[in-house]
mmCIF file of C-alpha atoms in Angstrom:
data_model
loop_
_atom_site.group_PDB
_atom_site.id
_atom_site.type_symbol
_atom_site.label_atom_id
_atom_site.label_comp_id
_atom_site.label_asym_id
_atom_site.label_seq_id
_atom_site.Cartn_x
_atom_site.Cartn_y
_atom_site.Cartn_z
ATOM 1 C CA MET T 1 -43.705 73.941 -82.275
ATOM 2 C CA ASP T 2 -44.994 77.342 -83.308
ATOM 3 C CA ILE T 3 -42.747 78.425 -86.200
ATOM 4 C CA SER T 4 -44.372 81.857 -86.314
ATOM 5 C CA ALA T 5 -42.784 82.915 -82.984
ATOM 6 C CA THR T 6 -40.787 86.125 -83.303
ATOM 7 C CA HIS T 7 -37.328 84.613 -82.780
ATOM 8 C CA LEU T 8 -37.963 81.771 -85.247
ATOM 9 C CA ARG T 9 -39.468 84.216 -87.721
ATOM 10 C CA ALA T 10 -36.292 86.299 -87.583
ATOM 11 C CA VAL T 11 -34.069 83.231 -88.038
ATOM 12 C CA ARG T 12 -36.146 81.985 -90.978
ATOM 13 C CA ALA T 13 -36.095 85.437 -92.603
ATOM 14 C CA ALA T 14 -32.336 85.727 -92.042
ATOM 15 C CA LEU T 15 -31.701 82.344 -93.685
ATOM 16 C CA PHE T 16 -33.909 83.264 -96.629
ATOM 17 C CA THR T 17 -32.116 86.613 -96.978
ATOM 18 C CA ALA T 18 -28.700 84.983 -96.771
ATOM 19 C CA ILE T 19 -29.574 82.571 -99.561
ATOM 20 C CA VAL T 20 -31.132 85.164 -101.885
ATOM 21 C CA VAL T 21 -28.398 87.770 -101.415
ATOM 22 C CA THR T 22 -25.507 85.292 -101.467
ATOM 23 C CA LEU T 23 -26.728 83.539 -104.611
ATOM 24 C CA GLY T 24 -27.372 86.844 -106.348
ATOM 25 C CA THR T 25 -24.106 88.453 -105.274
ATOM 26 C CA ALA T 26 -21.851 85.504 -106.032
ATOM 27 C CA SER T 27 -23.363 84.761 -109.427
ATOM 28 C CA HIS T 28 -23.361 88.415 -110.399
ATOM 29 C CA VAL T 29 -19.719 88.978 -109.459
ATOM 30 C CA LEU T 30 -18.590 85.729 -111.080
ATOM 31 C CA LEU T 31 -20.341 86.501 -114.367
ATOM 32 C CA SER T 32 -19.444 90.176 -114.571
ATOM 33 C CA GLY T 33 -15.983 90.068 -113.001
ATOM 34 C CA VAL T 34 -16.760 93.389 -111.269
ATOM 35 C CA PRO T 35 -17.378 93.813 -107.508
ATOM 36 C CA LEU T 36 -20.685 95.102 -106.185
ATOM 37 C CA PRO T 37 -21.041 98.331 -104.193
ATOM 38 C CA THR T 38 -21.451 97.580 -100.484
ATOM 39 C CA ALA T 39 -24.382 100.003 -100.173
ATOM 40 C CA THR T 40 -26.288 98.213 -102.951
ATOM 41 C CA VAL T 41 -25.824 94.787 -101.370
ATOM 42 C CA THR T 42 -26.751 96.115 -97.919
ATOM 43 C CA ALA T 43 -29.916 97.850 -99.149
ATOM 44 C CA THR T 44 -30.960 94.718 -101.047
ATOM 45 C CA ALA T 45 -30.373 92.522 -97.987
ATOM 46 C CA VAL T 46 -32.426 94.834 -95.743
ATOM 47 C CA ALA T 47 -35.323 94.894 -98.215
ATOM 48 C CA VAL T 48 -35.305 91.111 -98.693
ATOM 49 C CA PHE T 49 -35.136 90.536 -94.919
ATOM 50 C CA ALA T 50 -38.072 92.884 -94.274
ATOM 51 C CA LEU T 51 -40.208 91.152 -96.906
ATOM 52 C CA ALA T 52 -39.219 87.676 -95.704
ATOM 53 C CA TYR T 53 -39.955 88.605 -92.077
ATOM 54 C CA LEU T 54 -43.411 89.891 -93.009
ATOM 55 C CA LEU T 55 -44.204 86.660 -94.885
ATOM 56 C CA ALA T 56 -42.702 84.237 -92.338
ATOM 57 C CA GLY T 57 -45.873 83.983 -90.263
ATOM 58 C CA ARG T 58 -46.463 80.329 -91.052
ATOM 59 C CA GLU T 59 -44.900 77.369 -92.819
ATOM 60 C CA ARG T 60 -44.751 77.809 -96.579
ATOM 61 C CA GLY T 61 -44.808 75.121 -99.228
ATOM 62 C CA PHE T 62 -42.317 74.702 -102.054
ATOM 63 C CA GLY T 63 -44.484 76.572 -104.575
ATOM 64 C CA ARG T 64 -44.880 79.643 -102.390
ATOM 65 C CA ILE T 65 -41.201 79.726 -101.470
ATOM 66 C CA ALA T 66 -40.180 79.388 -105.123
ATOM 67 C CA ALA T 67 -42.747 82.006 -106.181
ATOM 68 C CA LEU T 68 -41.048 84.477 -103.860
ATOM 69 C CA LEU T 69 -37.419 83.392 -104.148
ATOM 70 C CA VAL T 70 -37.037 83.297 -107.947
ATOM 71 C CA PRO T 71 -38.435 86.816 -108.610
ATOM 72 C CA LEU T 72 -36.452 88.195 -105.664
ATOM 73 C CA GLU T 73 -33.259 86.676 -107.040
ATOM 74 C CA LEU T 74 -33.968 88.164 -110.475
ATOM 75 C CA GLY T 75 -34.860 91.522 -108.897
ATOM 76 C CA ALA T 76 -31.663 91.493 -106.828
ATOM 77 C CA ASP T 77 -29.699 90.787 -110.010
ATOM 78 C CA THR T 78 -31.269 93.845 -111.659
ATOM 79 C CA ILE T 79 -30.485 96.039 -108.645
ATOM 80 C CA PHE T 80 -26.912 94.727 -108.567
ATOM 81 C CA THR T 81 -26.456 95.545 -112.260
ATOM 82 C CA THR T 82 -27.752 99.072 -111.663
ATOM 83 C CA GLY T 83 -25.392 99.508 -108.695
ATOM 84 C CA GLN T 84 -22.423 98.260 -110.699
ATOM 85 C CA HIS T 85 -23.151 100.627 -113.572
ATOM 86 C CA ALA T 86 -23.659 103.573 -111.198
ATOM 87 C CA CYS T 87 -20.405 102.988 -109.304
ATOM 88 C CA TYR T 88 -18.103 101.351 -111.826
ATOM 89 C CA GLY T 89 -19.562 102.320 -115.190
ATOM 90 C CA PRO T 90 -20.424 99.931 -118.010
ATOM 91 C CA ALA T 91 -16.748 99.090 -118.553
ATOM 92 C CA GLY T 92 -16.132 98.073 -114.932
ATOM 93 C CA GLY T 93 -13.880 100.999 -113.954
ATOM 94 C CA PRO T 94 -14.595 103.759 -111.427
ATOM 95 C CA VAL T 95 -17.116 106.384 -112.536
ATOM 96 C CA THR T 96 -15.611 109.839 -112.932
ATOM 97 C CA GLY T 97 -16.911 113.158 -114.147
ATOM 98 C CA PRO T 98 -20.479 114.405 -113.667
ATOM 99 C CA LEU T 99 -21.800 111.343 -111.820
ATOM 100 C CA ARG T 100 -19.029 111.636 -109.242
ATOM 101 C CA SER T 101 -19.875 115.312 -108.693
ATOM 102 C CA VAL T 102 -23.570 114.705 -107.860
ATOM 103 C CA GLY T 103 -22.924 112.365 -104.965
ATOM 104 C CA TRP T 104 -22.501 108.889 -106.421
ATOM 105 C CA ASP T 105 -19.322 108.663 -104.368
ATOM 106 C CA VAL T 106 -21.504 108.346 -101.226
ATOM 107 C CA LEU T 107 -23.288 105.317 -102.706
ATOM 108 C CA CYS T 108 -20.053 103.769 -103.930
ATOM 109 C CA ARG T 109 -17.962 104.364 -100.795
ATOM 110 C CA GLY T 110 -16.857 101.430 -98.654
ATOM 111 C CA GLY T 111 -15.277 99.140 -101.221
ATOM 112 C CA GLY T 112 -16.889 96.409 -103.200
ATOM 113 C CA VAL T 113 -18.484 93.140 -102.209
ATOM 114 C CA GLY T 114 -16.864 90.210 -103.961
ATOM 115 C CA THR T 115 -13.690 91.995 -105.018
ATOM 116 C CA PRO T 116 -11.476 88.877 -104.621
ATOM 117 C CA LEU T 117 -14.067 86.811 -106.485
ATOM 118 C CA GLY T 118 -14.142 89.372 -109.289
ATOM 119 C CA HIS T 119 -10.352 89.320 -109.619
ATOM 120 C CA MET T 120 -10.391 85.547 -110.050
ATOM 121 C CA THR T 121 -12.569 85.788 -113.152
ATOM 122 C CA GLY T 122 -10.416 88.191 -115.131
ATOM 123 C CA SER T 123 -11.337 91.460 -116.798
ATOM 124 C CA GLY T 124 -14.960 92.415 -116.234
ATOM 125 C CA ALA T 125 -15.434 94.560 -119.336
ATOM 126 C CA ALA T 126 -14.047 91.960 -121.735
ATOM 127 C CA ARG T 127 -16.022 89.195 -120.041
ATOM 128 C CA VAL T 128 -19.344 91.083 -120.153
ATOM 129 C CA SER T 129 -18.936 92.186 -123.778
ATOM 130 C CA THR T 130 -18.091 88.610 -124.797
ATOM 131 C CA LEU T 131 -21.101 87.228 -122.915
ATOM 132 C CA LEU T 132 -23.503 89.764 -124.400
ATOM 133 C CA ALA T 133 -22.397 89.097 -127.974
ATOM 134 C CA ASP T 134 -24.560 85.965 -128.202
ATOM 135 C CA PRO T 135 -28.346 86.556 -128.062
ATOM 136 C CA ALA T 136 -28.926 83.142 -126.463
ATOM 137 C CA THR T 137 -26.942 84.262 -123.416
ATOM 138 C CA ALA T 138 -29.893 86.137 -121.916
ATOM 139 C CA TRP T 139 -32.049 83.003 -122.059
ATOM 140 C CA LEU T 140 -29.243 80.890 -120.644
ATOM 141 C CA LEU T 141 -28.740 83.313 -117.755
ATOM 142 C CA LEU T 142 -32.484 83.379 -117.056
ATOM 143 C CA ALA T 143 -32.616 79.575 -117.059
ATOM 144 C CA ALA T 144 -29.618 79.426 -114.710
ATOM 145 C CA HIS T 145 -31.221 81.921 -112.312
ATOM 146 C CA VAL T 146 -34.526 80.046 -112.310
ATOM 147 C CA GLY T 147 -32.815 76.657 -111.885
ATOM 148 C CA VAL T 148 -30.682 77.805 -108.969
ATOM 149 C CA GLY T 149 -33.697 79.567 -107.449
ATOM 150 C CA LEU T 150 -35.773 76.387 -107.644
ATOM 151 C CA LEU T 151 -32.991 74.321 -106.040
ATOM 152 C CA ALA T 152 -32.650 76.871 -103.243
ATOM 153 C CA ALA T 153 -36.444 76.888 -102.783
ATOM 154 C CA LEU T 154 -36.431 73.103 -102.463
ATOM 155 C CA TRP T 155 -33.668 73.307 -99.864
ATOM 156 C CA LEU T 156 -35.536 76.004 -97.906
ATOM 157 C CA HIS T 157 -38.791 74.039 -98.115
ATOM 158 C CA ARG T 158 -37.127 70.972 -96.641
ATOM 159 C CA GLY T 159 -35.727 73.148 -93.861
ATOM 160 C CA GLU T 160 -39.189 74.604 -93.185
ATOM 161 C CA ARG T 161 -40.615 71.094 -93.030
ATOM 162 C CA ALA T 162 -37.896 69.892 -90.654
ATOM 163 C CA LEU T 163 -38.395 72.923 -88.390
ATOM 164 C CA ALA T 164 -42.162 72.398 -88.309
ATOM 165 C CA GLN T 165 -41.695 68.710 -87.408
ATOM 166 C CA LEU T 166 -39.497 69.656 -84.455
#
């Protein structure tokens, strides 16, 4: 079976995008306790899908999948943090004042992704300030991102292998 056919390429890219964006979104909302702007998640998903579609021309091994997935997950996390700070401010509340007057309301319109998940974790500002108090937290978060990324890469690699064997 030719796994580089257009319809299979789109399905493979969509699965890759779903995993990267879902892992990034869920972990980010759970750790921060603050929802993500819909526009930020949508733009990230479109960019990841486009990149995955371009690179889905042939079967990839575990190393190549992991080499793409882990940095994309970390990059998505950075973009999500930027979106949260732009729309909700560092304390997790709505941004008011000068940022609102220059059009940030267009970016932040449409509600937040993960709002129910964020409410389950408690107050975002208190949670983030508590997490950032310990310097080892950054290394722990990086290790968690890399570990989850490697597990997801292994899962995707096995799926690639199964699809190729069909």
